[in-house]
Amino acid sequence: MTFRRLGSQADTPFAAVRLCAQALVYGTLKPGERNHRLIADAHHHGPAQTAPNFRLLNADIPAADHGGAARIEGELLTITSEQLARMDRLEGHPDWYRRECVPLADGTWAWLYLHPISPSAPAYRVIERGIARWTGGQRGARRPAGGRA
């Protein structure tokens, strides 16, 4: 399978922007996580995965990047331009996280926020293949009272 890299909205052709009326959120923007309130009014389609072209840093604040063979799992949303602008502000696009239109496992396309993963990141935190699912926020949310896991 060949992947077409479309880049950020600033350098994306108009047709590609239309292809990306959806976003795949995989971290703190997912339902139940601390930043979901920013896009709670988006239309939720449920779980989805990218095509196997990525890797995920599974840390307190996750980061996805090109260069692996993992499918990033997240929540697929249909979003408005206003919701996209809110997400861009949160993610610091294009200076911190970079938004790209990427292929999903089902052949459709969605916006995904990417951030370079440092070579010094602990190897046990980087998911390079298989299904890459962020657990950082959920792990903290499920900690019982008293602070023990």
Short mmCIF file of C-alpha atoms in Angstrom, two decimals:
data_model
loop_
_atom_site.label_atom_id
_atom_site.label_comp_id
_atom_site.label_asym_id
_atom_site.label_seq_id
_atom_site.Cartn_x
_atom_site.Cartn_y
_atom_site.Cartn_z
CA MET A 1 0.00 0.00 0.00
CA THR A 2 1.34 3.43 -0.89
CA PHE A 3 0.76 6.32 1.48
CA ARG A 4 0.32 9.84 0.30
CA ARG A 5 1.54 12.46 2.76
CA LEU A 6 -0.63 15.54 2.53
CA GLY A 7 0.92 17.80 5.14
CA SER A 8 -0.67 20.52 7.21
CA GLN A 9 -3.71 22.50 6.15
CA ALA A 10 -1.50 25.41 5.08
CA ASP A 11 0.15 23.33 2.35
CA THR A 12 -2.67 20.89 1.62
CA PRO A 13 -4.56 21.07 -1.69
CA PHE A 14 -8.24 22.02 -1.41
CA ALA A 15 -9.39 18.52 -2.42
CA ALA A 16 -7.37 16.98 0.41
CA VAL A 17 -8.88 19.38 2.94
CA ARG A 18 -12.32 18.21 1.81
CA LEU A 19 -11.21 14.58 2.26
CA CYS A 20 -10.41 15.41 5.87
CA ALA A 21 -13.74 16.46 7.32
CA GLN A 22 -12.96 14.00 10.11
CA ALA A 23 -10.33 13.83 12.83
CA LEU A 24 -8.91 10.84 14.68
CA VAL A 25 -8.20 11.79 18.29
CA TYR A 26 -6.01 9.41 20.26
CA GLY A 27 -5.01 11.18 23.49
CA THR A 28 -6.38 13.86 25.77
CA LEU A 29 -9.12 14.82 23.27
CA LYS A 30 -10.76 11.35 23.46
CA PRO A 31 -14.11 11.00 25.26
CA GLY A 32 -13.56 10.82 29.01
CA GLU A 33 -10.19 12.58 28.85
CA ARG A 34 -9.33 16.03 30.19
CA ASN A 35 -9.50 18.00 26.91
CA HIS A 36 -12.53 16.33 25.33
CA ARG A 37 -14.76 19.21 26.49
CA LEU A 38 -13.24 21.31 23.66
CA ILE A 39 -14.85 19.06 21.04
CA ALA A 40 -17.70 17.40 22.94
CA ASP A 41 -20.09 18.90 20.39
CA ALA A 42 -18.44 17.01 17.48
CA HIS A 43 -20.23 14.06 15.86
CA HIS A 44 -18.67 10.84 17.22
CA HIS A 45 -18.38 7.79 14.95
CA GLY A 46 -16.67 5.50 17.45
CA PRO A 47 -13.30 3.74 17.45
CA ALA A 48 -11.11 3.81 14.33
CA GLN A 49 -7.50 3.15 13.38
CA THR A 50 -4.98 4.64 11.01
CA ALA A 51 -3.34 2.62 8.28
CA PRO A 52 -0.18 0.89 9.63
CA ASN A 53 2.26 3.72 9.00
CA PHE A 54 2.89 5.18 12.46
CA ARG A 55 4.34 4.79 15.92
CA LEU A 56 3.01 6.06 19.24
CA LEU A 57 4.73 7.38 22.33
CA ASN A 58 2.52 6.10 25.16
CA ALA A 59 3.30 8.69 27.83
CA ASP A 60 1.25 11.10 29.97
CA ILE A 61 0.88 13.26 26.87
CA PRO A 62 0.97 11.00 23.81
CA ALA A 63 2.69 11.64 20.50
CA ALA A 64 2.16 9.90 17.17
CA ASP A 65 4.68 10.07 14.34
CA HIS A 66 5.52 8.48 11.01
CA GLY A 67 8.11 5.74 10.89
CA GLY A 68 6.55 2.66 12.42
CA ALA A 69 4.19 -0.08 11.36
CA ALA A 70 1.55 0.54 14.03
CA ARG A 71 -2.09 1.48 13.61
CA ILE A 72 -2.94 4.40 15.90
CA GLU A 73 -6.28 3.68 17.59
CA GLY A 74 -8.53 6.55 18.54
CA GLU A 75 -12.01 8.05 18.30
CA LEU A 76 -13.19 9.19 14.87
CA LEU A 77 -15.07 12.50 14.79
CA THR A 78 -16.72 14.58 12.11
CA ILE A 79 -15.62 18.12 12.88
CA THR A 80 -16.47 21.66 11.90
CA SER A 81 -13.89 24.31 11.05
CA GLU A 82 -14.55 25.88 14.47
CA GLN A 83 -13.87 22.59 16.27
CA LEU A 84 -10.73 22.10 14.18
CA ALA A 85 -9.54 25.60 15.16
CA ARG A 86 -10.07 24.73 18.86
CA MET A 87 -8.05 21.54 18.43
CA ASP A 88 -5.30 23.45 16.59
CA ARG A 89 -5.03 25.94 19.45
CA LEU A 90 -4.79 23.16 22.03
CA GLU A 91 -2.21 21.19 20.04
CA GLY A 92 -0.16 24.26 19.08
CA HIS A 93 -0.48 23.53 15.34
CA PRO A 94 1.80 23.95 13.43
CA ASP A 95 4.55 24.81 15.91
CA TRP A 96 4.16 22.04 18.49
CA TYR A 97 1.97 19.27 17.08
CA ARG A 98 1.54 19.17 13.31
CA ARG A 99 -1.84 18.29 11.80
CA GLU A 100 -1.79 15.98 8.76
CA CYS A 101 -4.46 14.30 6.70
CA VAL A 102 -3.65 10.59 6.96
CA PRO A 103 -5.16 7.34 5.65
CA LEU A 104 -7.29 5.25 7.97
CA ALA A 105 -7.48 1.46 7.98
CA ASP A 106 -10.84 1.55 6.15
CA GLY A 107 -9.43 3.66 3.27
CA THR A 108 -10.92 6.98 4.35
CA TRP A 109 -8.84 9.96 5.51
CA ALA A 110 -8.77 11.98 8.74
CA TRP A 111 -6.77 14.70 10.42
CA LEU A 112 -4.22 13.36 12.91
CA TYR A 113 -1.93 15.41 15.15
CA LEU A 114 1.70 14.30 14.89
CA HIS A 115 4.74 15.19 16.97
CA PRO A 116 8.31 13.94 16.46
CA ILE A 117 9.22 11.23 18.94
CA SER A 118 12.63 11.86 20.46
CA PRO A 119 15.29 9.18 19.90
CA SER A 120 15.88 9.40 23.66
CA ALA A 121 12.28 8.35 24.47
CA PRO A 122 12.25 5.12 26.53
CA ALA A 123 11.86 2.21 24.10
CA TYR A 124 9.24 0.55 26.31
CA ARG A 125 7.01 3.63 25.81
CA VAL A 126 7.16 3.61 21.98
CA ILE A 127 4.71 1.32 20.18
CA GLU A 128 6.14 0.59 16.73
CA ARG A 129 3.80 -2.13 15.41
CA GLY A 130 0.40 -3.67 15.98
CA ILE A 131 -2.42 -1.64 17.49
CA ALA A 132 -1.11 1.48 19.22
CA ARG A 133 -3.52 2.54 21.96
CA TRP A 134 -2.82 5.40 24.38
CA THR A 135 -3.38 4.41 28.00
CA GLY A 136 -1.69 7.31 29.83
CA GLY A 137 -4.81 9.26 30.78
CA GLN A 138 -6.98 6.23 31.47
CA ARG A 139 -4.39 4.71 33.76
CA GLY A 140 -4.46 7.84 35.95
CA ALA A 141 -8.25 8.10 35.83
CA ARG A 142 -8.69 4.51 37.01
CA ARG A 143 -6.31 4.78 39.96
CA PRO A 144 -8.25 3.95 43.14
CA ALA A 145 -8.49 6.42 46.01
CA GLY A 146 -5.31 6.23 48.03
CA GLY A 147 -3.11 6.49 44.94
CA ARG A 148 -2.25 2.81 44.35
CA ALA A 149 -2.79 1.15 41.01
#
